[in-house]
Short mmCIF file of C-alpha atoms (C1' of nucleotides) in Angstrom, two decimals:
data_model
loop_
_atom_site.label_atom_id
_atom_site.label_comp_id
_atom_site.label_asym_id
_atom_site.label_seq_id
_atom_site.Cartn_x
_atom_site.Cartn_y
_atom_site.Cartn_z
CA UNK A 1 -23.90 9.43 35.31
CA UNK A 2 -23.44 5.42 35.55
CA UNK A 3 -23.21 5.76 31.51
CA UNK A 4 -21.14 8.29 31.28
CA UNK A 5 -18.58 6.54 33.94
CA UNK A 6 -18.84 3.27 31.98
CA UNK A 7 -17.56 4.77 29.40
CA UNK A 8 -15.13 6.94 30.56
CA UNK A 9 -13.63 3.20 32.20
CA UNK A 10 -13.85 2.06 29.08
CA UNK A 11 -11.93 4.61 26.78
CA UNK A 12 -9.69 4.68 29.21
CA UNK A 13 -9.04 0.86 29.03
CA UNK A 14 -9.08 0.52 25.61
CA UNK A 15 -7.82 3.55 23.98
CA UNK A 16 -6.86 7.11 24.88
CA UNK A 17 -7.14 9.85 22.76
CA UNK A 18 -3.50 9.13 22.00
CA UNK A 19 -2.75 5.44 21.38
CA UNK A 20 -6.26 5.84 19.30
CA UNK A 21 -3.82 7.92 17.25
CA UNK A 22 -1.34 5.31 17.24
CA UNK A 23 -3.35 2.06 16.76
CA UNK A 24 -4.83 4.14 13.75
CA UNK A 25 -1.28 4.42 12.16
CA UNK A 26 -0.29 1.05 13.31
CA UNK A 27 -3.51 -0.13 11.12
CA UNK A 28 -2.70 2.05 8.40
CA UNK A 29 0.89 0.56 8.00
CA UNK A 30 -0.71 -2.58 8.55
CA UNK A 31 -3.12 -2.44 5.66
CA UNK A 32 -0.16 -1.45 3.20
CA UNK A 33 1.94 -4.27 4.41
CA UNK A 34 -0.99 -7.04 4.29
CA UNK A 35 -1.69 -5.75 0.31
CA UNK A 36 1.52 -6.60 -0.84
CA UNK A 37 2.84 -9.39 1.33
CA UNK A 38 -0.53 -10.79 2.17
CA UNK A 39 -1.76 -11.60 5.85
CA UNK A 40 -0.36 -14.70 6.26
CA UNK A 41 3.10 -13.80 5.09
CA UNK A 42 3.03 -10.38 6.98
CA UNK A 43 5.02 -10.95 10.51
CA UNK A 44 4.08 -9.05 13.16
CA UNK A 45 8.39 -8.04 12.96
CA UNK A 46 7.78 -6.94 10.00
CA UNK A 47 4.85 -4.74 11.30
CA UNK A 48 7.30 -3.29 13.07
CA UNK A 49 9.85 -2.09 11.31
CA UNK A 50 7.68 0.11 9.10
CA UNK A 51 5.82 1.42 12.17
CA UNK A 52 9.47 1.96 13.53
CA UNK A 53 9.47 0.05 17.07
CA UNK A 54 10.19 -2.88 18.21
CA UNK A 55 7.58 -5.68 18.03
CA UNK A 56 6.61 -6.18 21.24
CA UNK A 57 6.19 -2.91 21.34
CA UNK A 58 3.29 -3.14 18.94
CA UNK A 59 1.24 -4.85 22.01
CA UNK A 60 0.55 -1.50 24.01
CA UNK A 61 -1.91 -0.12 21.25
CA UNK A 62 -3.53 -3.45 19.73
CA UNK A 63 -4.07 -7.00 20.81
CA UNK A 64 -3.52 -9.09 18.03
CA UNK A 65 -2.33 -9.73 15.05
CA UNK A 66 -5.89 -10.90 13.79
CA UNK A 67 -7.52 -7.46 15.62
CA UNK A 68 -5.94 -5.73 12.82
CA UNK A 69 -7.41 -8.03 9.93
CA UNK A 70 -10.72 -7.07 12.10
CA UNK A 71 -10.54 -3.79 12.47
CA UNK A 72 -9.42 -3.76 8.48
CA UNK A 73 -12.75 -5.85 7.10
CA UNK A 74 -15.49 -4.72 9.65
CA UNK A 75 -14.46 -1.00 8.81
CA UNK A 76 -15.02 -1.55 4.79
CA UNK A 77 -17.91 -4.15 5.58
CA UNK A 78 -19.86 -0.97 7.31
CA UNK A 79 -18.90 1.40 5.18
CA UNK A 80 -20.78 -0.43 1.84
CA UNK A 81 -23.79 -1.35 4.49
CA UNK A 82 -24.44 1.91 4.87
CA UNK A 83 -24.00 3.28 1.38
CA UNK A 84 -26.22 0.93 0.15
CA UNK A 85 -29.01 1.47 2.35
CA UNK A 86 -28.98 5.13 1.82
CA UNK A 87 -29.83 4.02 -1.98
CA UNK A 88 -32.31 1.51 -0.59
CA UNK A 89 -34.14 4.29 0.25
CA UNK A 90 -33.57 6.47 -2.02
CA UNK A 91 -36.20 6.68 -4.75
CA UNK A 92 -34.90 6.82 -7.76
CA UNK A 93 -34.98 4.28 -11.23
CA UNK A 94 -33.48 1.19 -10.58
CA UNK A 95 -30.45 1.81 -13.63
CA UNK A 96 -29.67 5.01 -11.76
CA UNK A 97 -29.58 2.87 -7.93
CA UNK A 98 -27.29 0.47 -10.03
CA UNK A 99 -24.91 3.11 -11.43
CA UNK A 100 -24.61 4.76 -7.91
CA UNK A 101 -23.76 1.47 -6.35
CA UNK A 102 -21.19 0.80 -8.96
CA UNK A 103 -19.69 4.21 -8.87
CA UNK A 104 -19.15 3.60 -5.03
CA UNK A 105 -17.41 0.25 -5.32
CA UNK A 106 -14.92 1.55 -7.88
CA UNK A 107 -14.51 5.08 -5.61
CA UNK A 108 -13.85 2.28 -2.95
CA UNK A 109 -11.42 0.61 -4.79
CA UNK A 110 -9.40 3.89 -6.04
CA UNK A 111 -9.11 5.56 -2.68
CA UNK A 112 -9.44 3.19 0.04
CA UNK A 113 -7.33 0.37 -2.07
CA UNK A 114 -5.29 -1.07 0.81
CA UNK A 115 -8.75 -1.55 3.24
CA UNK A 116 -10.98 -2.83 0.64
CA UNK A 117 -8.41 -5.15 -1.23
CA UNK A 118 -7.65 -6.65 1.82
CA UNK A 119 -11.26 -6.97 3.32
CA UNK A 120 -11.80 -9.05 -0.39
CA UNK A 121 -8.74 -10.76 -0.27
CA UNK A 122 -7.69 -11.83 3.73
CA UNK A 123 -11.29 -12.55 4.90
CA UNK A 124 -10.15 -16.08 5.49
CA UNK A 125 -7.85 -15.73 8.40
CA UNK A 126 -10.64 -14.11 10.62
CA UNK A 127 -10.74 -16.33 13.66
CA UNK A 128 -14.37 -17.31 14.63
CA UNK A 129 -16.67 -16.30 15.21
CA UNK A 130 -15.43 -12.98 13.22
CA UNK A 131 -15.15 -15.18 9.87
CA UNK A 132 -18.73 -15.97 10.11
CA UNK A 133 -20.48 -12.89 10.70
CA UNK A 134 -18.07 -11.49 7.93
CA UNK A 135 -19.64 -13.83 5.94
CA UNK A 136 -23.11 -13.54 6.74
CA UNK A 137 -22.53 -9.41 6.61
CA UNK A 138 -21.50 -10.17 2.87
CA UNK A 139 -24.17 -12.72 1.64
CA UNK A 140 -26.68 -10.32 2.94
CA UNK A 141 -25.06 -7.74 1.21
CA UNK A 142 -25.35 -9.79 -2.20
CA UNK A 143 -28.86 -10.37 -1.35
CA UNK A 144 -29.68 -6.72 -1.14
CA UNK A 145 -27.91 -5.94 -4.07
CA UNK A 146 -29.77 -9.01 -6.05
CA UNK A 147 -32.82 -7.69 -4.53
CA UNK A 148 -33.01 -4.25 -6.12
CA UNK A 149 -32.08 -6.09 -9.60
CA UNK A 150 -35.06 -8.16 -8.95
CA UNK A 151 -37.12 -5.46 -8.54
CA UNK A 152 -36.26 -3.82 -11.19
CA UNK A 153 -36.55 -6.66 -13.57
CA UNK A 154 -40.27 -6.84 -12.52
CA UNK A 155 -40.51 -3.12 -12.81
CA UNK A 156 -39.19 -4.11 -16.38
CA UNK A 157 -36.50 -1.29 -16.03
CA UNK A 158 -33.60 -3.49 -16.67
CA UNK A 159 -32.71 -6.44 -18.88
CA UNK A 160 -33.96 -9.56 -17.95
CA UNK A 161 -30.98 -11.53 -16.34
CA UNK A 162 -30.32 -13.63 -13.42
CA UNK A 163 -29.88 -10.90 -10.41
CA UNK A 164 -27.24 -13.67 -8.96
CA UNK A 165 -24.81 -13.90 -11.43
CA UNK A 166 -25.45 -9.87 -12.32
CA UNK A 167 -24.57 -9.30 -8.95
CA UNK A 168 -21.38 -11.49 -9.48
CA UNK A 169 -20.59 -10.11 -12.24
CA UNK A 170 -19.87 -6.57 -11.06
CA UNK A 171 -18.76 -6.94 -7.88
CA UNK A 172 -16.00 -9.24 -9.16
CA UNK A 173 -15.07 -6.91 -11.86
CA UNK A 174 -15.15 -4.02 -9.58
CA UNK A 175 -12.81 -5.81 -7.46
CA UNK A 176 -10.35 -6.44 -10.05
CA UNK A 177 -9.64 -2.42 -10.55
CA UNK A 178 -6.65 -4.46 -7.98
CA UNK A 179 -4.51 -5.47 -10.49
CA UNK A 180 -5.29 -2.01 -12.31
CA UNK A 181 -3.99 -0.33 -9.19
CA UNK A 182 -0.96 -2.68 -8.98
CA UNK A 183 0.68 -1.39 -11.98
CA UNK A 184 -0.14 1.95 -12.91
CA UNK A 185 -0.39 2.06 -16.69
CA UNK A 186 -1.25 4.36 -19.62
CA UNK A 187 -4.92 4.15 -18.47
CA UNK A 188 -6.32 7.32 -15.89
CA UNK A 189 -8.28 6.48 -13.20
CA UNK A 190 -11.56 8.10 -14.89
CA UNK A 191 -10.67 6.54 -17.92
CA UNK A 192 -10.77 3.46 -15.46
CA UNK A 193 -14.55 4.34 -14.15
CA UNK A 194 -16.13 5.95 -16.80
CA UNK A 195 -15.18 3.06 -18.93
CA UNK A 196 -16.09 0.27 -16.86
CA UNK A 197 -19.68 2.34 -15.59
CA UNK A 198 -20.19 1.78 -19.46
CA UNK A 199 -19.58 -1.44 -20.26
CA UNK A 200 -21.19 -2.98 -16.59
CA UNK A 201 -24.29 -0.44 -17.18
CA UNK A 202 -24.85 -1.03 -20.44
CA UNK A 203 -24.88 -4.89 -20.02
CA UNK A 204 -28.29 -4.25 -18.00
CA UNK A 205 -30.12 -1.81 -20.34
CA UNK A 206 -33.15 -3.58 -22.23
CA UNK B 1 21.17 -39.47 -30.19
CA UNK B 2 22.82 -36.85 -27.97
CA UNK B 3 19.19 -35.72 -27.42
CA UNK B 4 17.77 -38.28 -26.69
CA UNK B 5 20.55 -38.94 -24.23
CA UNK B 6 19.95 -35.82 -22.53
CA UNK B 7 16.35 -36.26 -22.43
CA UNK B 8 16.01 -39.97 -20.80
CA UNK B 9 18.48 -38.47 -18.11
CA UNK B 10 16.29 -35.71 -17.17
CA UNK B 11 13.52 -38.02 -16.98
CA UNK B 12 15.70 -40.49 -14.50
CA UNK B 13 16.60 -37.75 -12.59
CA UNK B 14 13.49 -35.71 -12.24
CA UNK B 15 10.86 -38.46 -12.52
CA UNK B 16 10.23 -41.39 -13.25
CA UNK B 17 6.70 -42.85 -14.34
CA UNK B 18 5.86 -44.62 -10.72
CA UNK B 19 6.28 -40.85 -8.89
CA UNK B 20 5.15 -39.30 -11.83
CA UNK B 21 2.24 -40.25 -10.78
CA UNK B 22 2.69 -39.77 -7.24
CA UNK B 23 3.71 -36.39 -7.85
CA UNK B 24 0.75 -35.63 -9.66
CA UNK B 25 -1.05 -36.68 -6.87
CA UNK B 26 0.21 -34.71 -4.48
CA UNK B 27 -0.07 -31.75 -6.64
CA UNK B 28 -3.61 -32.43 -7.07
CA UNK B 29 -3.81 -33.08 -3.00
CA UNK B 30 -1.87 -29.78 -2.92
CA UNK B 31 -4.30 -27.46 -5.06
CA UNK B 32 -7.19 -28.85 -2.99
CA UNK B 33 -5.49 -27.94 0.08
CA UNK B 34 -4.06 -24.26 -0.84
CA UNK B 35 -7.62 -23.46 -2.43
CA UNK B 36 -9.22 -23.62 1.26
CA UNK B 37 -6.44 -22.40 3.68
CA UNK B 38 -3.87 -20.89 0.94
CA UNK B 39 -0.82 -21.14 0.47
CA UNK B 40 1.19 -19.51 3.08
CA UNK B 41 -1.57 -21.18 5.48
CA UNK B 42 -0.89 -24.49 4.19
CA UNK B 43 1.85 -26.92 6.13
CA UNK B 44 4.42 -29.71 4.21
CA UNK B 45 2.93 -31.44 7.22
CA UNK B 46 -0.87 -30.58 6.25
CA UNK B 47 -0.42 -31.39 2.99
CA UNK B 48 1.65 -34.66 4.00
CA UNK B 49 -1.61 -35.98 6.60
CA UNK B 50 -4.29 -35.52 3.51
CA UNK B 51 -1.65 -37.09 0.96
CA UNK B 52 -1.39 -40.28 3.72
CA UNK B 53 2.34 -39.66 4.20
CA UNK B 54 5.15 -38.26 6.59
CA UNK B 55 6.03 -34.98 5.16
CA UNK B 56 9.46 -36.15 4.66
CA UNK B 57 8.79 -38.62 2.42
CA UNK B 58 6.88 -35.77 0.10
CA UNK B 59 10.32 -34.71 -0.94
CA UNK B 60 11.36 -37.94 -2.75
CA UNK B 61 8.66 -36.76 -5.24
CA UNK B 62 8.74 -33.04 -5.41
CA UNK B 63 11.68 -30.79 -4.33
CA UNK B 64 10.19 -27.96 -2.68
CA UNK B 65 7.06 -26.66 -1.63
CA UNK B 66 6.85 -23.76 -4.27
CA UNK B 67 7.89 -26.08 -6.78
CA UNK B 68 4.12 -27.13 -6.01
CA UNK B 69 3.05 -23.73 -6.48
CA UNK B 70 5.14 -23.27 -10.12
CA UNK B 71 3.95 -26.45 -11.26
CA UNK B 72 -0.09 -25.38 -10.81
CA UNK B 73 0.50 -21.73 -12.44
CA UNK B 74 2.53 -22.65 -14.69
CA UNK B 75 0.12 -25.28 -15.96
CA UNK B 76 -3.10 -23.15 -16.30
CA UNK B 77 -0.89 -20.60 -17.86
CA UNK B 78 -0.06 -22.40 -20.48
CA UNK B 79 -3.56 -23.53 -20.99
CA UNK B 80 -4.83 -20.53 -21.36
CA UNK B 81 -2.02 -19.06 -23.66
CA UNK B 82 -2.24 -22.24 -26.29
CA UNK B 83 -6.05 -21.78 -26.58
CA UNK B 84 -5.43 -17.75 -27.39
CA UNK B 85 -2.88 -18.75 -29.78
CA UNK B 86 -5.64 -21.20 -31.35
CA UNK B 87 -8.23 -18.17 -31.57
CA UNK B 88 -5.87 -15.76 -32.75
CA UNK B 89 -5.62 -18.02 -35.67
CA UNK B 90 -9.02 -18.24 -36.49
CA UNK B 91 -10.95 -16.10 -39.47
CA UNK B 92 -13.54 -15.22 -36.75
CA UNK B 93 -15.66 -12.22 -36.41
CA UNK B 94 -13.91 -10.75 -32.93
CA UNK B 95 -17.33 -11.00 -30.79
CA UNK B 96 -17.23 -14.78 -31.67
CA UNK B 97 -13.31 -14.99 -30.65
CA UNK B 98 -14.45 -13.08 -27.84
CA UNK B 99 -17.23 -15.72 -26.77
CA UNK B 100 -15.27 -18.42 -27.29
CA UNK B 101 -12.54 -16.95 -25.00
CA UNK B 102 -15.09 -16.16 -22.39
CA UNK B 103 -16.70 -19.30 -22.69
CA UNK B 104 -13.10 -21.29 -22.10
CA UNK B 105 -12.31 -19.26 -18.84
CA UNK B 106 -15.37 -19.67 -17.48
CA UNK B 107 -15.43 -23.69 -18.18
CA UNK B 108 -11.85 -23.65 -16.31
CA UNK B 109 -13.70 -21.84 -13.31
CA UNK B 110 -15.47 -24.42 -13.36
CA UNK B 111 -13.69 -27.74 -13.95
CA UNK B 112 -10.12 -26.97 -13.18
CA UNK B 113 -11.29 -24.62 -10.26
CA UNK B 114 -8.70 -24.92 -7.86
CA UNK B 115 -5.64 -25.39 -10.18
CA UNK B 116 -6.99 -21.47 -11.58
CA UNK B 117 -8.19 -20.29 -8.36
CA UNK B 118 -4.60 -20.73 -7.63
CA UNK B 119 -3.39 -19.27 -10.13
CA UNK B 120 -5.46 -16.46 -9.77
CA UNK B 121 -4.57 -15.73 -5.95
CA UNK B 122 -1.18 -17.01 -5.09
CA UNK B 123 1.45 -16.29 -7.69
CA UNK B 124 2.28 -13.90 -5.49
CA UNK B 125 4.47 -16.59 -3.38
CA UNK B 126 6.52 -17.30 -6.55
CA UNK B 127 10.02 -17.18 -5.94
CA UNK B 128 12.30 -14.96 -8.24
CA UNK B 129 12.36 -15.93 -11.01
CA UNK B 130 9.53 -17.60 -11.56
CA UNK B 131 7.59 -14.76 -10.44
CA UNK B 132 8.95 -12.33 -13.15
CA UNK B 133 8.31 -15.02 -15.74
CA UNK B 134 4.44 -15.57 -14.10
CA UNK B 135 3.68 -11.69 -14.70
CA UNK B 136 5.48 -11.34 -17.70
CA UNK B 137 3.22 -14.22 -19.38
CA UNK B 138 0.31 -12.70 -17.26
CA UNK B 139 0.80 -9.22 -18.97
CA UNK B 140 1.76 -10.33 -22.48
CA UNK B 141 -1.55 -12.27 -22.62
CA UNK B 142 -3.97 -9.78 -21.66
CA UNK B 143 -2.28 -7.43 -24.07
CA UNK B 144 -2.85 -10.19 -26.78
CA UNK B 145 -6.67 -9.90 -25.25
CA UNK B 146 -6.66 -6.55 -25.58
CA UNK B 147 -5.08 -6.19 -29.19
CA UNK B 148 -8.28 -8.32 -30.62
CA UNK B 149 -10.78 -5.76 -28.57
CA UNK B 150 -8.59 -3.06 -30.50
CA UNK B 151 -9.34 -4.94 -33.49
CA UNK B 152 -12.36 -5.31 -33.42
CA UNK B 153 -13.01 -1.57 -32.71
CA UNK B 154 -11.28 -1.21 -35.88
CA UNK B 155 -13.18 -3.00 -37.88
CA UNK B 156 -16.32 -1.53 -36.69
CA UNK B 157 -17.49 -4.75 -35.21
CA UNK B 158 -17.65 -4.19 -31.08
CA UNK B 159 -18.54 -0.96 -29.50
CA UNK B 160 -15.94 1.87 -28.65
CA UNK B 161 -14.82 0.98 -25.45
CA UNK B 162 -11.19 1.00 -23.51
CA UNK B 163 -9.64 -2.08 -24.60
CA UNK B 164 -7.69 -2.59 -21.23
CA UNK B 165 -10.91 -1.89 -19.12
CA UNK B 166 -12.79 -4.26 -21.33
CA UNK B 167 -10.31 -6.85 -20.47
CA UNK B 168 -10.10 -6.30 -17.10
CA UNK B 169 -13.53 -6.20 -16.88
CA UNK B 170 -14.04 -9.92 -18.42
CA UNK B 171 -11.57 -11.32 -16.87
CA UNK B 172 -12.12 -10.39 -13.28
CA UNK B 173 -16.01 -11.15 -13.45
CA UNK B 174 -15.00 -14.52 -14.35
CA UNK B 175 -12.33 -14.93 -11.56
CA UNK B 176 -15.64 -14.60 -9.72
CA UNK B 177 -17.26 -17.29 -9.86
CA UNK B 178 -14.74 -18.48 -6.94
CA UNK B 179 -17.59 -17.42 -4.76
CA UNK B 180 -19.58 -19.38 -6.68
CA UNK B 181 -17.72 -22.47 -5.88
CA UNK B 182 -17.22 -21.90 -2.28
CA UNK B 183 -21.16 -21.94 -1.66
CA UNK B 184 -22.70 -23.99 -4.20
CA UNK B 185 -26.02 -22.49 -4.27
CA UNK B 186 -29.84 -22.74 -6.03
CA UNK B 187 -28.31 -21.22 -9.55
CA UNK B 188 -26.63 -24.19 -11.47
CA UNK B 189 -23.55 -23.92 -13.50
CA UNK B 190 -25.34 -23.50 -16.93
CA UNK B 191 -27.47 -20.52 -16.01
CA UNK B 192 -24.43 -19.15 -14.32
CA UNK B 193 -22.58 -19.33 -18.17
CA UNK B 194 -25.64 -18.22 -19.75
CA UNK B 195 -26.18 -15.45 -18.13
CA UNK B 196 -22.63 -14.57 -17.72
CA UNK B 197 -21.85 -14.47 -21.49
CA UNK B 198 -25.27 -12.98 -21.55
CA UNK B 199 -23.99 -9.73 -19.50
CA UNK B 200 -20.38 -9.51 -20.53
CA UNK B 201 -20.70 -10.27 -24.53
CA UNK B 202 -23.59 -7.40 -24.51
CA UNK B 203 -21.79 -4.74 -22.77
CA UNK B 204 -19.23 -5.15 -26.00
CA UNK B 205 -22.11 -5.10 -29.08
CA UNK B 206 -22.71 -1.98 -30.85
"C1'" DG C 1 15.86 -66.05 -2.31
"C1'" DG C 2 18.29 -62.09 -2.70
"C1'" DC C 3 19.68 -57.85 -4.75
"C1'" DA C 4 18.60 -52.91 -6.05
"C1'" DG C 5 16.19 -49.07 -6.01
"C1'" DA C 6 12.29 -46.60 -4.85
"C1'" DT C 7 9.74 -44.91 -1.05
"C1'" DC C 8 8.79 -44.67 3.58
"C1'" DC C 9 9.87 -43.41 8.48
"C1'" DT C 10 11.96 -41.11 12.71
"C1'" DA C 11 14.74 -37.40 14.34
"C1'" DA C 12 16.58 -33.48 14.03
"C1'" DC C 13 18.23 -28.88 12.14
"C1'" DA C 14 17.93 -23.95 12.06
"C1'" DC C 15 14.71 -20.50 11.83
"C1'" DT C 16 10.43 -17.89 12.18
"C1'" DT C 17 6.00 -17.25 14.24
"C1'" DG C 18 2.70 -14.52 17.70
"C1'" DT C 19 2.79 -13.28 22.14
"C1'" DT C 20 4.05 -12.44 27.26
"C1'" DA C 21 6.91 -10.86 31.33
"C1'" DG C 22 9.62 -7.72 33.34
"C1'" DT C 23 12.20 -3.59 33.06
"C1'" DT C 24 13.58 0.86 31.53
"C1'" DT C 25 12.75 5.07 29.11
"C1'" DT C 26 9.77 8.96 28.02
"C1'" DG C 27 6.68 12.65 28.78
"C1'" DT C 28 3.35 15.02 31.41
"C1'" DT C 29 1.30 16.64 35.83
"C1'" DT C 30 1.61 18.10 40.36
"C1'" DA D 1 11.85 17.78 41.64
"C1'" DA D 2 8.90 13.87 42.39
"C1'" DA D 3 5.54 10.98 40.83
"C1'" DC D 4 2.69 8.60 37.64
"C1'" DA D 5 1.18 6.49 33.63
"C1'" DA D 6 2.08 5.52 28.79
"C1'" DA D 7 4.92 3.29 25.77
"C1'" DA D 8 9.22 1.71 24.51
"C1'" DC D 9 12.80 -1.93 25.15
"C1'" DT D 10 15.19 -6.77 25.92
"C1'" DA D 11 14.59 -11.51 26.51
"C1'" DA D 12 12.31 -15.34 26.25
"C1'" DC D 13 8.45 -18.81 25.54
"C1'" DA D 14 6.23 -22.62 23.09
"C1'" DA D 15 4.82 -23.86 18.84
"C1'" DG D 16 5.26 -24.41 14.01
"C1'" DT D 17 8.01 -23.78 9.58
"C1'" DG D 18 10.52 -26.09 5.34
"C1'" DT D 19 13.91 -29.18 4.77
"C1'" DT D 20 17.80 -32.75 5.38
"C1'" DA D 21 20.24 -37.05 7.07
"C1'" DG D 22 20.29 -41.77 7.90
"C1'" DG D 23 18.19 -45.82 8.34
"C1'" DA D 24 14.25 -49.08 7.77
"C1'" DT D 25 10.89 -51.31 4.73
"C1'" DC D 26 8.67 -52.41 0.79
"C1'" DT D 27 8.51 -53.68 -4.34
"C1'" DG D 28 9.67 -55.82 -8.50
"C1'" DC D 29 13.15 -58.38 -11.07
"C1'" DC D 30 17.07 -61.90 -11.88
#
DNA sequence: GGCAGATCCTAACACTTGTTAGTTTTGTTT
DNA sequence: AAACAAAACTAACAAGTGTTAGGATCTGCC
C-alpha cells in the first residue's frame, strides 16, 4: 500500500506513460546526433530541431543535457553486465564463453551502433560522480572478462597469453566495427563478424 | 632564385625560428591538453593558463585553434604514410612487413601517444577542407594495408582472411592501448607489445 | 642609448552555450 | 463547456566561446 503509493508519486513525478514515450525519442535523436557531431559539439538547439520543438521545450521530458549522456552509457553498461554473467554461469569450454562474448560485442556494435559508440566514445563528459562509477562498472567488466581467460589458460584450453592485453585486444577491435559502420563499403555485415570471430578466435587457440 | 625568394617569405611570414619554437610548444601544450578534456572541451583560454600566457597572445604564434588540430593529424599522418611507403619497398615476406607495421603503430601508442590519440579521436573537428584531405589519406592508407594482406593471400603466405576486416582488426586493437595509457597499470609496455604482436600476427599465420 | 620588431597584455566583440521563468497552447476529463 | 494538467512557446539569464584591436613591454642589435 505505502509501496505501491511511493511509486505511483514517483512515476508520476518523473515520467508518465507518455513523456516516457517522449524522453525515449528525445534519447533516440539524441544518440544519432551525439555519433556524428560528438557530445560536446551537440547543442541542446540542435537537439531540438531534429526532435522538432523548440529547446526549451526539451526541459518538460529530461533534465539535462548530461541525463541524456547517462541514460545513453548506463543503458549499454547494463546491458554487457548482464550478458556476460549469463556466460559466467554458463558451463561451457572457455573458447566457446570467448566466442559468445565476442559475438555479442560485434551484435552490439551492428544494431545498437549509436548507444554503444557513444557509451565508448563520450564517457568523459559524465559529471561526477556518474564518470566514476562508469568507470569502475567498466574495469570490473575487463576484470571479468580477463578472469575467464585466466581460467582458461590454467584449464590449458586456450593459448597462453596475457589475459590483459587479450582482453584489450578484442574489445578495442570490436569497437572499431565504428569506422566500418561509418562508411558502408563492399564488405556485408556477416562478412564483417564471421571474419573478425576468425581472426580474434583463432589468435587464442593453442 | 625566385624560389628561394618565395620560400624565405613564407618562412617570415608564417614563422620565424624564435616562435617556431614557441609554436611547437604550444602544440605540444595543446595535444596534452585535448588528450584529457578533448578538443571541443578544451578553451584558447585553457590552453593559454597551462602554456603561461593570455590567450591573446597565443595568436601571434598560431592562427587558429584548428590550425592546432591540422598541425597534430597532419603530422602523425604523414608518419605513418612515409614508414608504409618504406615497407612497401622492401623484398619482405608479408607477415614480416606486417610485424614491422604492427610493431611501428604500437611504438607510436606508446611514445607519441597523445599526438595519435588525437589523431585517432578528433579529426572529426577538421574544418573543410582539411577534413576531406584527413579521410582521403586515412582511406588510401588502409587500402595500401589492405593490398599487402591481399598479397600475401596470394602468395600463399598468410591465411585466407578478409583483407579489410584484417585491417580493421589490427588497427583498432592497437588504437587500444589508449586505455592503456590512461591507467598505467601492473602490465609494462613490453609485455603489452609482446603479447600484442603475439595475438594479432597469429590470427594471420596459416 | 635608442630603435625595431617580436611578444605580451587588457578590453572588447559578436556569438553560442545550457538552463530557467512565465505564459500560452493543446488535449483530455468531467 | 469548464477545468486541469501536460507540453509547447517566447524571452531572457549568466557564463563561456574564438578571435581581434590597440597599446604596453620586453629583447636583441646598431
Amino acid at each position: 500500500m505505502l509501496v505501491l503509493f511511493i511509486f505511483d508519486a514517483c512515476m508520476a513525478k518523473i515520467q508518465s506513460k507518455k513523456n516516457s514515450t517522449k524522453k525515449e525519442i528525445i534519447i533516440e535523436k539524441a544518440a544519432k546526433l551525439f555519433r556524428d557531431k560528438g557530445f560536446g559539439a551537440s547543442s541542446m538547439r540542435d537537439l531540438a530541431e531534429v526532435v522538432g520543438v523548440e529547446a526549451a521545450s526539451l526541459y518538460n521530458h529530461i533534465q539535462s543535457k548530461s541525463e541524456i549522456l547517462q541514460a545513453i552509457c548506463f543503458k549499454v553498461a547494463n546491458e554487457f553486465i548482464s550478458h556476460l554473467e549469463a556466460v559466467e554461469r554458463s558451463p561451457e569450454p572457455t573458447l566457446k564463453k570467448m566466442e559468445t562474448i565476442i559475438r555479442f560485442h560485434i551484435r552490439m556494435m551492428l544494431e545498437q551502433y549509436e548507444y554503444v559508440y557513444i557509451s565508448d566514445h563520450e564517457w568523459r563528459h559524465l559529471p561526477e560522480p556518474y564518470l566514476s562509477n562508469f568507470l569502475n562498472q567498466r574495469r570490473s567488466y575487463r576484470k571479468r572478462l580477463g578472469d575467464i581467460i585466466e581460467n582458461g589458460i590454467q584449464k590449458n584450453e586456450i593459448k597462453n597469453i596475457e589475459p590483459y592485453v587479450a582482453i584489450l585486444t578484442i574489445l578495442s577491435a570490436i569497437s572499431g566495427i565504428e569506422s566500418w559502420q561509418r562508411s558502408r563499403k563492399s564488405t556485408s555485415a556477416e562478412t564483417l563478424e564471421t571474419n573478425m570471430v576468425k581472426y580474434l578466435i583463432e589468435g587464442l587457440k593453442k
